Coordinates of C-alpha atoms in Angstrom, one line a residue:
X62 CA 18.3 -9.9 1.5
X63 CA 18.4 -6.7 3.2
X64 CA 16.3 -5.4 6.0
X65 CA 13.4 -4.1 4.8
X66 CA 13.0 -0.2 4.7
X67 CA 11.0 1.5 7.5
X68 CA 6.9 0.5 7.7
X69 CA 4.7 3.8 6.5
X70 CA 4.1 3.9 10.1
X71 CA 7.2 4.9 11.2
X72 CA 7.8 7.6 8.3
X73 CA 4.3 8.7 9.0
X74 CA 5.7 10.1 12.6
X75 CA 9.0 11.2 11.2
X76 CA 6.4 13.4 8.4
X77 CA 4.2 14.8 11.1
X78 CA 6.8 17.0 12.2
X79 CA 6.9 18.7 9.3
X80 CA 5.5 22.3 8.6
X81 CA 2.9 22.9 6.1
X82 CA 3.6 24.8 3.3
X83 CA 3.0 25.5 -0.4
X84 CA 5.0 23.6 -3.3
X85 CA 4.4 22.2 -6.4
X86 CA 1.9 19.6 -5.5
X87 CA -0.4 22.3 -4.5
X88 CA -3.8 20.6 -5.6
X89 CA -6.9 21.5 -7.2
X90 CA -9.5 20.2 -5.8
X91 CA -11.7 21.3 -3.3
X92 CA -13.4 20.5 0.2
X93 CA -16.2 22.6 -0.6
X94 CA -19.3 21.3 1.7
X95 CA -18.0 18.0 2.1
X96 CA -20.6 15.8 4.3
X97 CA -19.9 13.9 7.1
X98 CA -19.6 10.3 7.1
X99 CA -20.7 8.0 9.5
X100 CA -18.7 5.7 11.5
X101 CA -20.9 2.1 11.9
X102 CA -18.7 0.4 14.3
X103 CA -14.8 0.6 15.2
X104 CA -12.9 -1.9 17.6
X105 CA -9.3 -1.7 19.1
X106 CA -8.2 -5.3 19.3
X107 CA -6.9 -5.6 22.7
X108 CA -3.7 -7.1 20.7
X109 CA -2.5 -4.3 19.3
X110 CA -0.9 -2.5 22.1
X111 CA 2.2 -3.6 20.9
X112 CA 3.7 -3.1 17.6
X113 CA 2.8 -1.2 14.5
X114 CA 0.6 -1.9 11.4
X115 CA 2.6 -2.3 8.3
X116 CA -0.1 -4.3 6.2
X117 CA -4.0 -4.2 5.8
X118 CA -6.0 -6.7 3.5
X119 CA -10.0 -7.2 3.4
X120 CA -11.5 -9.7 2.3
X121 CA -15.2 -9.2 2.6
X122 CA -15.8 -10.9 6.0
X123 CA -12.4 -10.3 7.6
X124 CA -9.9 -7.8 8.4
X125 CA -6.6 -9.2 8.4
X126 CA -4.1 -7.1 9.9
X127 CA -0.5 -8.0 9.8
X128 CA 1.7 -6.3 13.0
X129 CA 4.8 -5.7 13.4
X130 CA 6.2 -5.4 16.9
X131 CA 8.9 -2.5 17.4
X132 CA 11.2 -5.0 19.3
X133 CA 11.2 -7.2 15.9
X134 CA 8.5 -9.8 15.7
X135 CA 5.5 -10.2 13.4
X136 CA 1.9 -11.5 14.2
X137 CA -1.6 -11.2 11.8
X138 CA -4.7 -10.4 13.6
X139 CA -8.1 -11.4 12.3
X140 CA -10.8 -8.7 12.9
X141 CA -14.6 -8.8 12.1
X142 CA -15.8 -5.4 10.7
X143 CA -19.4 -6.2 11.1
X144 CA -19.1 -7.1 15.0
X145 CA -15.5 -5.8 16.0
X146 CA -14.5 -9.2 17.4
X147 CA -11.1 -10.7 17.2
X148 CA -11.5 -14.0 15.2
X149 CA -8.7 -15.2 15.0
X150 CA -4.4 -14.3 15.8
X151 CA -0.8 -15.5 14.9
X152 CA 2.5 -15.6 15.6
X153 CA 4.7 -15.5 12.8
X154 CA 8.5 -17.4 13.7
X155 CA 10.9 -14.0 15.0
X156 CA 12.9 -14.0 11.4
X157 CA 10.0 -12.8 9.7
X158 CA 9.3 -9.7 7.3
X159 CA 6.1 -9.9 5.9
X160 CA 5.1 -7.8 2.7
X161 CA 1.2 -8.7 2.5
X162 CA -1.4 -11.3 3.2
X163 CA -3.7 -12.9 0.4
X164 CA -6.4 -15.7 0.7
X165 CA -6.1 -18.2 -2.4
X166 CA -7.1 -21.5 -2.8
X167 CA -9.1 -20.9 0.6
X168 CA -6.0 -21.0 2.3
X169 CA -4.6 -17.4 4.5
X170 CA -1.0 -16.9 3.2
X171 CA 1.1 -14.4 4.4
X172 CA 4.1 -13.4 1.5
X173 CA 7.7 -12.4 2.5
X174 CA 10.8 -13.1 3.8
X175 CA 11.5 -16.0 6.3
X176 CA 15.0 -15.9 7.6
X177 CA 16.3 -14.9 4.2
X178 CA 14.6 -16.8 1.9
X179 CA 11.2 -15.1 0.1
X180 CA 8.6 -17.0 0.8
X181 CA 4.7 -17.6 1.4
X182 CA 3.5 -18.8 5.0
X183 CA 0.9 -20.5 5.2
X184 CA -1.4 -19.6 8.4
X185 CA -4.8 -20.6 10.3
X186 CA -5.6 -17.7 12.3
X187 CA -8.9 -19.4 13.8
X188 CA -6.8 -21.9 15.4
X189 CA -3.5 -19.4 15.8
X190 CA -1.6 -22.1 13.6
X191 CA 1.5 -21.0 11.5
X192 CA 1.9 -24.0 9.5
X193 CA 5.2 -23.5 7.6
X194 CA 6.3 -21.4 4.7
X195 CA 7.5 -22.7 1.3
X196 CA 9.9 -20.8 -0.6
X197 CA 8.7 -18.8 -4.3
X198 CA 10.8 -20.8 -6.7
X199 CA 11.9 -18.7 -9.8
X200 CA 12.7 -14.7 -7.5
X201 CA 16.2 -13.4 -8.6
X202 CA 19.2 -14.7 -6.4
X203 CA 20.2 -11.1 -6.1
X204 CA 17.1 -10.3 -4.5
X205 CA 17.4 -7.2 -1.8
X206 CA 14.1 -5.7 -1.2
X207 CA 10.4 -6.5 -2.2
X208 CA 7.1 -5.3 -2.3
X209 CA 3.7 -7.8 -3.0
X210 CA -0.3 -7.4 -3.6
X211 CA -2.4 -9.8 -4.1
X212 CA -4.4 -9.7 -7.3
X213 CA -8.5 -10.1 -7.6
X214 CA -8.4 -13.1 -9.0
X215 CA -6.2 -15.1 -5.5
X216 CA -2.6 -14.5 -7.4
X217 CA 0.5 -12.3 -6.4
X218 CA 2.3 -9.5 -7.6
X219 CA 6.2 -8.8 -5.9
X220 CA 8.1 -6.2 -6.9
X221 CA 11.5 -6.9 -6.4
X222 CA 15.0 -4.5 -6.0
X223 CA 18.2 -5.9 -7.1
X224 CA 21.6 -5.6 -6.0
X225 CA 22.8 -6.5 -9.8
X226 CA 20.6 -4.7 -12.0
X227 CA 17.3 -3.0 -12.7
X228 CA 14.3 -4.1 -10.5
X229 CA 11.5 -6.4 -11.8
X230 CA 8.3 -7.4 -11.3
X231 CA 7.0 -11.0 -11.0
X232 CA 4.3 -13.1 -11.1
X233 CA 3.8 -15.6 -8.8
X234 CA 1.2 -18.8 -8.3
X235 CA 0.3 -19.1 -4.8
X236 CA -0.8 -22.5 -5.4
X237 CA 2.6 -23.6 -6.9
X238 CA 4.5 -21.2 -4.8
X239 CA 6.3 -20.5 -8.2
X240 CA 7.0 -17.2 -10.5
X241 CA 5.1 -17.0 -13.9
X242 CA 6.3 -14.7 -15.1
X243 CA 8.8 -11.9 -14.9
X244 CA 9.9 -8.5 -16.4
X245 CA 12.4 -5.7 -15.8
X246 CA 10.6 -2.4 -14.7
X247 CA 10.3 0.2 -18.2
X248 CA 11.9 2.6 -16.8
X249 CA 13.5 3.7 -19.6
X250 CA 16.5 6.4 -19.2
X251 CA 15.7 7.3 -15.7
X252 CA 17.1 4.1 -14.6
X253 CA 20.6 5.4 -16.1
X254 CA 21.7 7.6 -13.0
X255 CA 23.8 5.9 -9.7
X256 CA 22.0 4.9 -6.5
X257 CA 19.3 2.6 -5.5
X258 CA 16.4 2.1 -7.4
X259 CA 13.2 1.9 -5.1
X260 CA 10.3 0.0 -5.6
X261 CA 7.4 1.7 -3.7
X262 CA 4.4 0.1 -4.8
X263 CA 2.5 -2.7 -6.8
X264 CA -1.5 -2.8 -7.6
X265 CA -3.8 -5.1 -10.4
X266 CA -5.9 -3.2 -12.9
X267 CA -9.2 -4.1 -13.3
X268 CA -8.1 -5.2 -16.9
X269 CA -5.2 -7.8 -15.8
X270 CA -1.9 -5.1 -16.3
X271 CA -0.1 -3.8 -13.8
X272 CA 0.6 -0.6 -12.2
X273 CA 4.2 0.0 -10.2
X274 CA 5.0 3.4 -8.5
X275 CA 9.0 3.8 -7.6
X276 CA 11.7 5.9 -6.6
X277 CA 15.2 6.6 -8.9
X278 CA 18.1 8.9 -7.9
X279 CA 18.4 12.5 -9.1
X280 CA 20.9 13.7 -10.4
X281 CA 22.3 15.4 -7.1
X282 CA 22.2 11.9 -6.1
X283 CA 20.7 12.5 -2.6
X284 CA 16.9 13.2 -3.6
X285 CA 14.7 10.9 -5.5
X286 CA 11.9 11.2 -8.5
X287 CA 8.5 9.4 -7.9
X288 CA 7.9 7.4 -10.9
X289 CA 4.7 5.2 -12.8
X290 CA 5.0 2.8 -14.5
X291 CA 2.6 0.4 -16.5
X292 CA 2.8 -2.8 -17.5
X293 CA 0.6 -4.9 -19.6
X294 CA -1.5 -8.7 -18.5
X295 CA 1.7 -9.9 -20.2
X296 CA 4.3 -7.8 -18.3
X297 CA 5.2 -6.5 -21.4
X298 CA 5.5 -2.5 -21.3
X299 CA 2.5 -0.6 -21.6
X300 CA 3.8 2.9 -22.6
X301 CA 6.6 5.9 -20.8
X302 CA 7.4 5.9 -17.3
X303 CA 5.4 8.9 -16.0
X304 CA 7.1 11.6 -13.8
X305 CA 4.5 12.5 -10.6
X306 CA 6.1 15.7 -9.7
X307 CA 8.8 17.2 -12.0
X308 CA 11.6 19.4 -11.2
X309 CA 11.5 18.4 -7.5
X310 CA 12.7 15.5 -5.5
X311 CA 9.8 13.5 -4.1
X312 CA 8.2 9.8 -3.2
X313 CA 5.1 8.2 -3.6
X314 CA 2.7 6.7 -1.1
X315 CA 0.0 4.5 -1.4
X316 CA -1.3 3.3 -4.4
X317 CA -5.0 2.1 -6.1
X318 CA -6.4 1.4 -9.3
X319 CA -9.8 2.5 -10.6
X320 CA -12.2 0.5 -13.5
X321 CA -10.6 2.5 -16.1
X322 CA -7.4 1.9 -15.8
X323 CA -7.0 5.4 -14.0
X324 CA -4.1 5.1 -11.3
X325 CA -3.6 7.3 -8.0
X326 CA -0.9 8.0 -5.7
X327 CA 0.1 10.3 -2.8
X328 CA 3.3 12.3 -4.0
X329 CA 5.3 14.0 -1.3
X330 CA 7.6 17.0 -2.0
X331 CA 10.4 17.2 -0.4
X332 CA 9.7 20.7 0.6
X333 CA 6.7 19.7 2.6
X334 CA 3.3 19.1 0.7
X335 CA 1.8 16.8 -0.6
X336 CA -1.6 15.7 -3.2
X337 CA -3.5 12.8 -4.2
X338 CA -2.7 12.4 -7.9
X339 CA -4.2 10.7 -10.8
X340 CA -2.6 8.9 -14.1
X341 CA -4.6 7.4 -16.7
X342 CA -3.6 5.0 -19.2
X343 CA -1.9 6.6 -21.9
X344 CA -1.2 9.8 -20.6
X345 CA 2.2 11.4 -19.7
X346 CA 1.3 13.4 -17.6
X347 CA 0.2 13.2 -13.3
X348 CA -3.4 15.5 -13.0
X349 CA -2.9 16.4 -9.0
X350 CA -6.6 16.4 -7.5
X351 CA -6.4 17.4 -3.6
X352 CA -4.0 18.7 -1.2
X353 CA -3.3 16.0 1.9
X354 CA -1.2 16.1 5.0
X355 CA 2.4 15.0 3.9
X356 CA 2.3 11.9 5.5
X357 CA 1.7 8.4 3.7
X358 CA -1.6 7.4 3.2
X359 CA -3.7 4.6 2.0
X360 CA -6.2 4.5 -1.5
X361 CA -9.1 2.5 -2.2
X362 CA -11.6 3.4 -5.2
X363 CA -15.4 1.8 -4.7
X364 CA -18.0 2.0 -7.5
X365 CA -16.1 5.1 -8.9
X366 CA -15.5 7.2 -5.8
X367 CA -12.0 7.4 -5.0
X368 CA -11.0 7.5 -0.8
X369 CA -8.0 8.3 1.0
X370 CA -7.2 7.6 4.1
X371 CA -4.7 9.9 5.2
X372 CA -2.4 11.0 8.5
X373 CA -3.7 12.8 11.8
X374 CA -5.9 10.6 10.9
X375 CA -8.7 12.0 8.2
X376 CA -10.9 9.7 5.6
X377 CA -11.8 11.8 2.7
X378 CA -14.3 10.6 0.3
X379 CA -13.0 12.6 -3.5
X380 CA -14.7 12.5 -6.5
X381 CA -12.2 11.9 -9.1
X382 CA -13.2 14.1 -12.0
X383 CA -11.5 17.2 -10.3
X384 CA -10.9 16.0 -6.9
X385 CA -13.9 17.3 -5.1
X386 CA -14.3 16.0 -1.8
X387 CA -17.7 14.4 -1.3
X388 CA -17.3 13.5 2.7
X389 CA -15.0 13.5 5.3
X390 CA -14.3 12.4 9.3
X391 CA -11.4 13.2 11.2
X392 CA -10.6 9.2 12.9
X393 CA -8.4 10.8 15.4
X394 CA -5.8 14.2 15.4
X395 CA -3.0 12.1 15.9
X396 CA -1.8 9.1 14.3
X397 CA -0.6 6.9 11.2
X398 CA -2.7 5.7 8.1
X399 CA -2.5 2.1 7.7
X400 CA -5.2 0.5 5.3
X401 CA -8.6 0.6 3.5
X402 CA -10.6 -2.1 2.2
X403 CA -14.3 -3.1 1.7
X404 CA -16.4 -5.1 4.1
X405 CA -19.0 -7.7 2.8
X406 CA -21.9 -6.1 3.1
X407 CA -20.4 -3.0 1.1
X408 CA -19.3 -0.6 3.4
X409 CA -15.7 0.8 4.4
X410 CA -13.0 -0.8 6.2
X411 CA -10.3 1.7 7.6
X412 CA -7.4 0.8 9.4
X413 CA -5.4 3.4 11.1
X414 CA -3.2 3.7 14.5
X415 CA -4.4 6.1 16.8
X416 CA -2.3 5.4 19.9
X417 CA -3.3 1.7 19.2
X418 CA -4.7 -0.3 15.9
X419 CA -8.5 0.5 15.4
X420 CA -10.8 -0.7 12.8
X421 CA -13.6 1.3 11.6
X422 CA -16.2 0.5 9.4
X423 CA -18.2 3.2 7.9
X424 CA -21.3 4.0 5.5
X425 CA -20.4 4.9 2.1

């Protein structure tokens, strides 16, 4: 395989520099009176002076944080949210590019690529243990790129970019280390043009299908479209690919589900801007909600309220029936968005690098 494209972190930085201007994506929400949240606790593991964040996951009791260091090596770092204590850190071997990490079966896995072979590791960050990785049996030979998430129920979604054809998406059983299942992205006619085909993101719906956000090549064939797609429990197709931001060459970031089916996404313009958007099932259309900096961010939605954690670093609280922001707090004026989650006694998880990796956890 390929290396893999540059971690959100690093185009975070590149997208700082850019000037803030009005385009398209222009949202409509509003910040209105927005209240303030309020931050619980936060902790900088003393680990992450080195390297950059390129995937959160939270699972109730644990922040796992997987870190990649700028001179090429990868190491996950266990975090408490309730007490800010490091429980647990490990070294992944040097030839490692991780896409996510997933507890199933009770066992920490982290999925990706191990020399060049896809695989899932199998890890025990309590004792700092990387016991081995076993290959996914049944992932296209001509496999250049992918992208996981783990799904509620302990399974795994990868979407994967081809060097021989359109990209698919597959279904994998941790247990077995083995796909399920697999199915070309419905793309439909934009798949047609010349260039590379992107997968950007991959995220469960509450209802078992599958939403998929990607780039394809315009037509000037030096800009991209940010797509949606849908799939069903099946991985059959569930309706048209959806355009986020016609007319204009763009790319999605960050990507979360809601209970109705009811996708969001950050679209960024190439002018400049960019806006929290909203698909729901059966619709062709992207409703825009809120303006954000244009930057990649993360997405979570909580018992119905939708949150964003985006760059310099802000957390923004939006309701999602016409993007009205509920609450806000500026994490720091300076750095990268790298992960929300929810902690097990129900409040927010944020993950985001201001100089160094910091966790906060804060009252909904």
């Amino acid at each position: 395989m390929s290396p893999r494209r540059l971690p959100v972190a690093l185009l975070a930085l590149a997208a700082a520099a850019l000037p803030a201007c009005t385009s398209s994506v222009a949202g409509q929400g509003s910040r209105g009176d927005a209240a303030p949240l309020t931050v619980l606790t936060s902790t900088t593991p003393t680990s992450s002076t080195a390297g950059l964040v390129t995937g959160v996951t939270v699972t109730g009791e644990e922040t796992l944080l997987l870190v990649a260091d700028p001179y090429g090596g990868t190491g996950l770092t266990v975090v408490s949210p309730a007490t800010g204590e490091v429980t647990g850190e490990v070294a992944l071997p040097p030839d490692t590019r991780a896409d996510t990490v997933l507890v199933s079966g009770g066992e920490t896995l982290v999925a990706g690529e191990y020399g060049s072979v896809h695989g899932l590791g199998r890890v025990d960050p309590s004792l700092g243990r990387f016991a081995g990785s076993v290959p996914v049996a049944g992932l296209p030979g001509d496999a250049t790129d992918t992208v996981a998430a783990a799904t509620p129920d302990g399974g795994l979604l990868v979407g994967v970019e081809r060097s021989g054809g359109a990209p698919v998406l597959v279904r994998v059983d941790p247990a077995a280390a083995q796909v399920t299942a697999t199915a070309e992205l419905p793309l439909g006619g934009l798949a047609d043009g010349e260039g590379r085909i992107g997968v950007e993101a991959v995220a469960a719906a509450p209802d078992g299908s599958v939403v998929v956000t990607a780039v394809v090549p315009r037509e000037d064939g030096d800009t991209t479209t940010a797509v949606l797609v849908r799939l069903g429990a099946d991985l059959a197709p569930a309706g048209d690919p959806v355009v986020l931001l016609p007319g204009e060459g763009s790319a999605p970031t960050g990507l979360a589900v809601g209970p109705d089916g009811t996708a969001y996404t950050v679209v960024a313009a190439d002018s400049g801007s960019a806006a929290v958007v909203a698909v729901a099932p059966g619709t062709a259309e992207a409703q825009t909600l809120l303006p954000v900096d244009p930057a990649p961010a993360a997405l979570a939605v909580v018992d119905g309220e939708l949150w964003v954690l985006h760059d310099r670093v802000v957390l923004t609280r939006v309701d999602p029936d016409g993007g009205t922001v509920t609450g806000e707090l500026s994490l720091c004026d300076d750095g990268t968005a790298d992960g929300l989650g929810v902690a097990g006694d129900g409040s927010l998880v944020a993950v985001a690098t201001c100089g160094r990796a910091t966790v906060w956890r804060v009252g909904r």
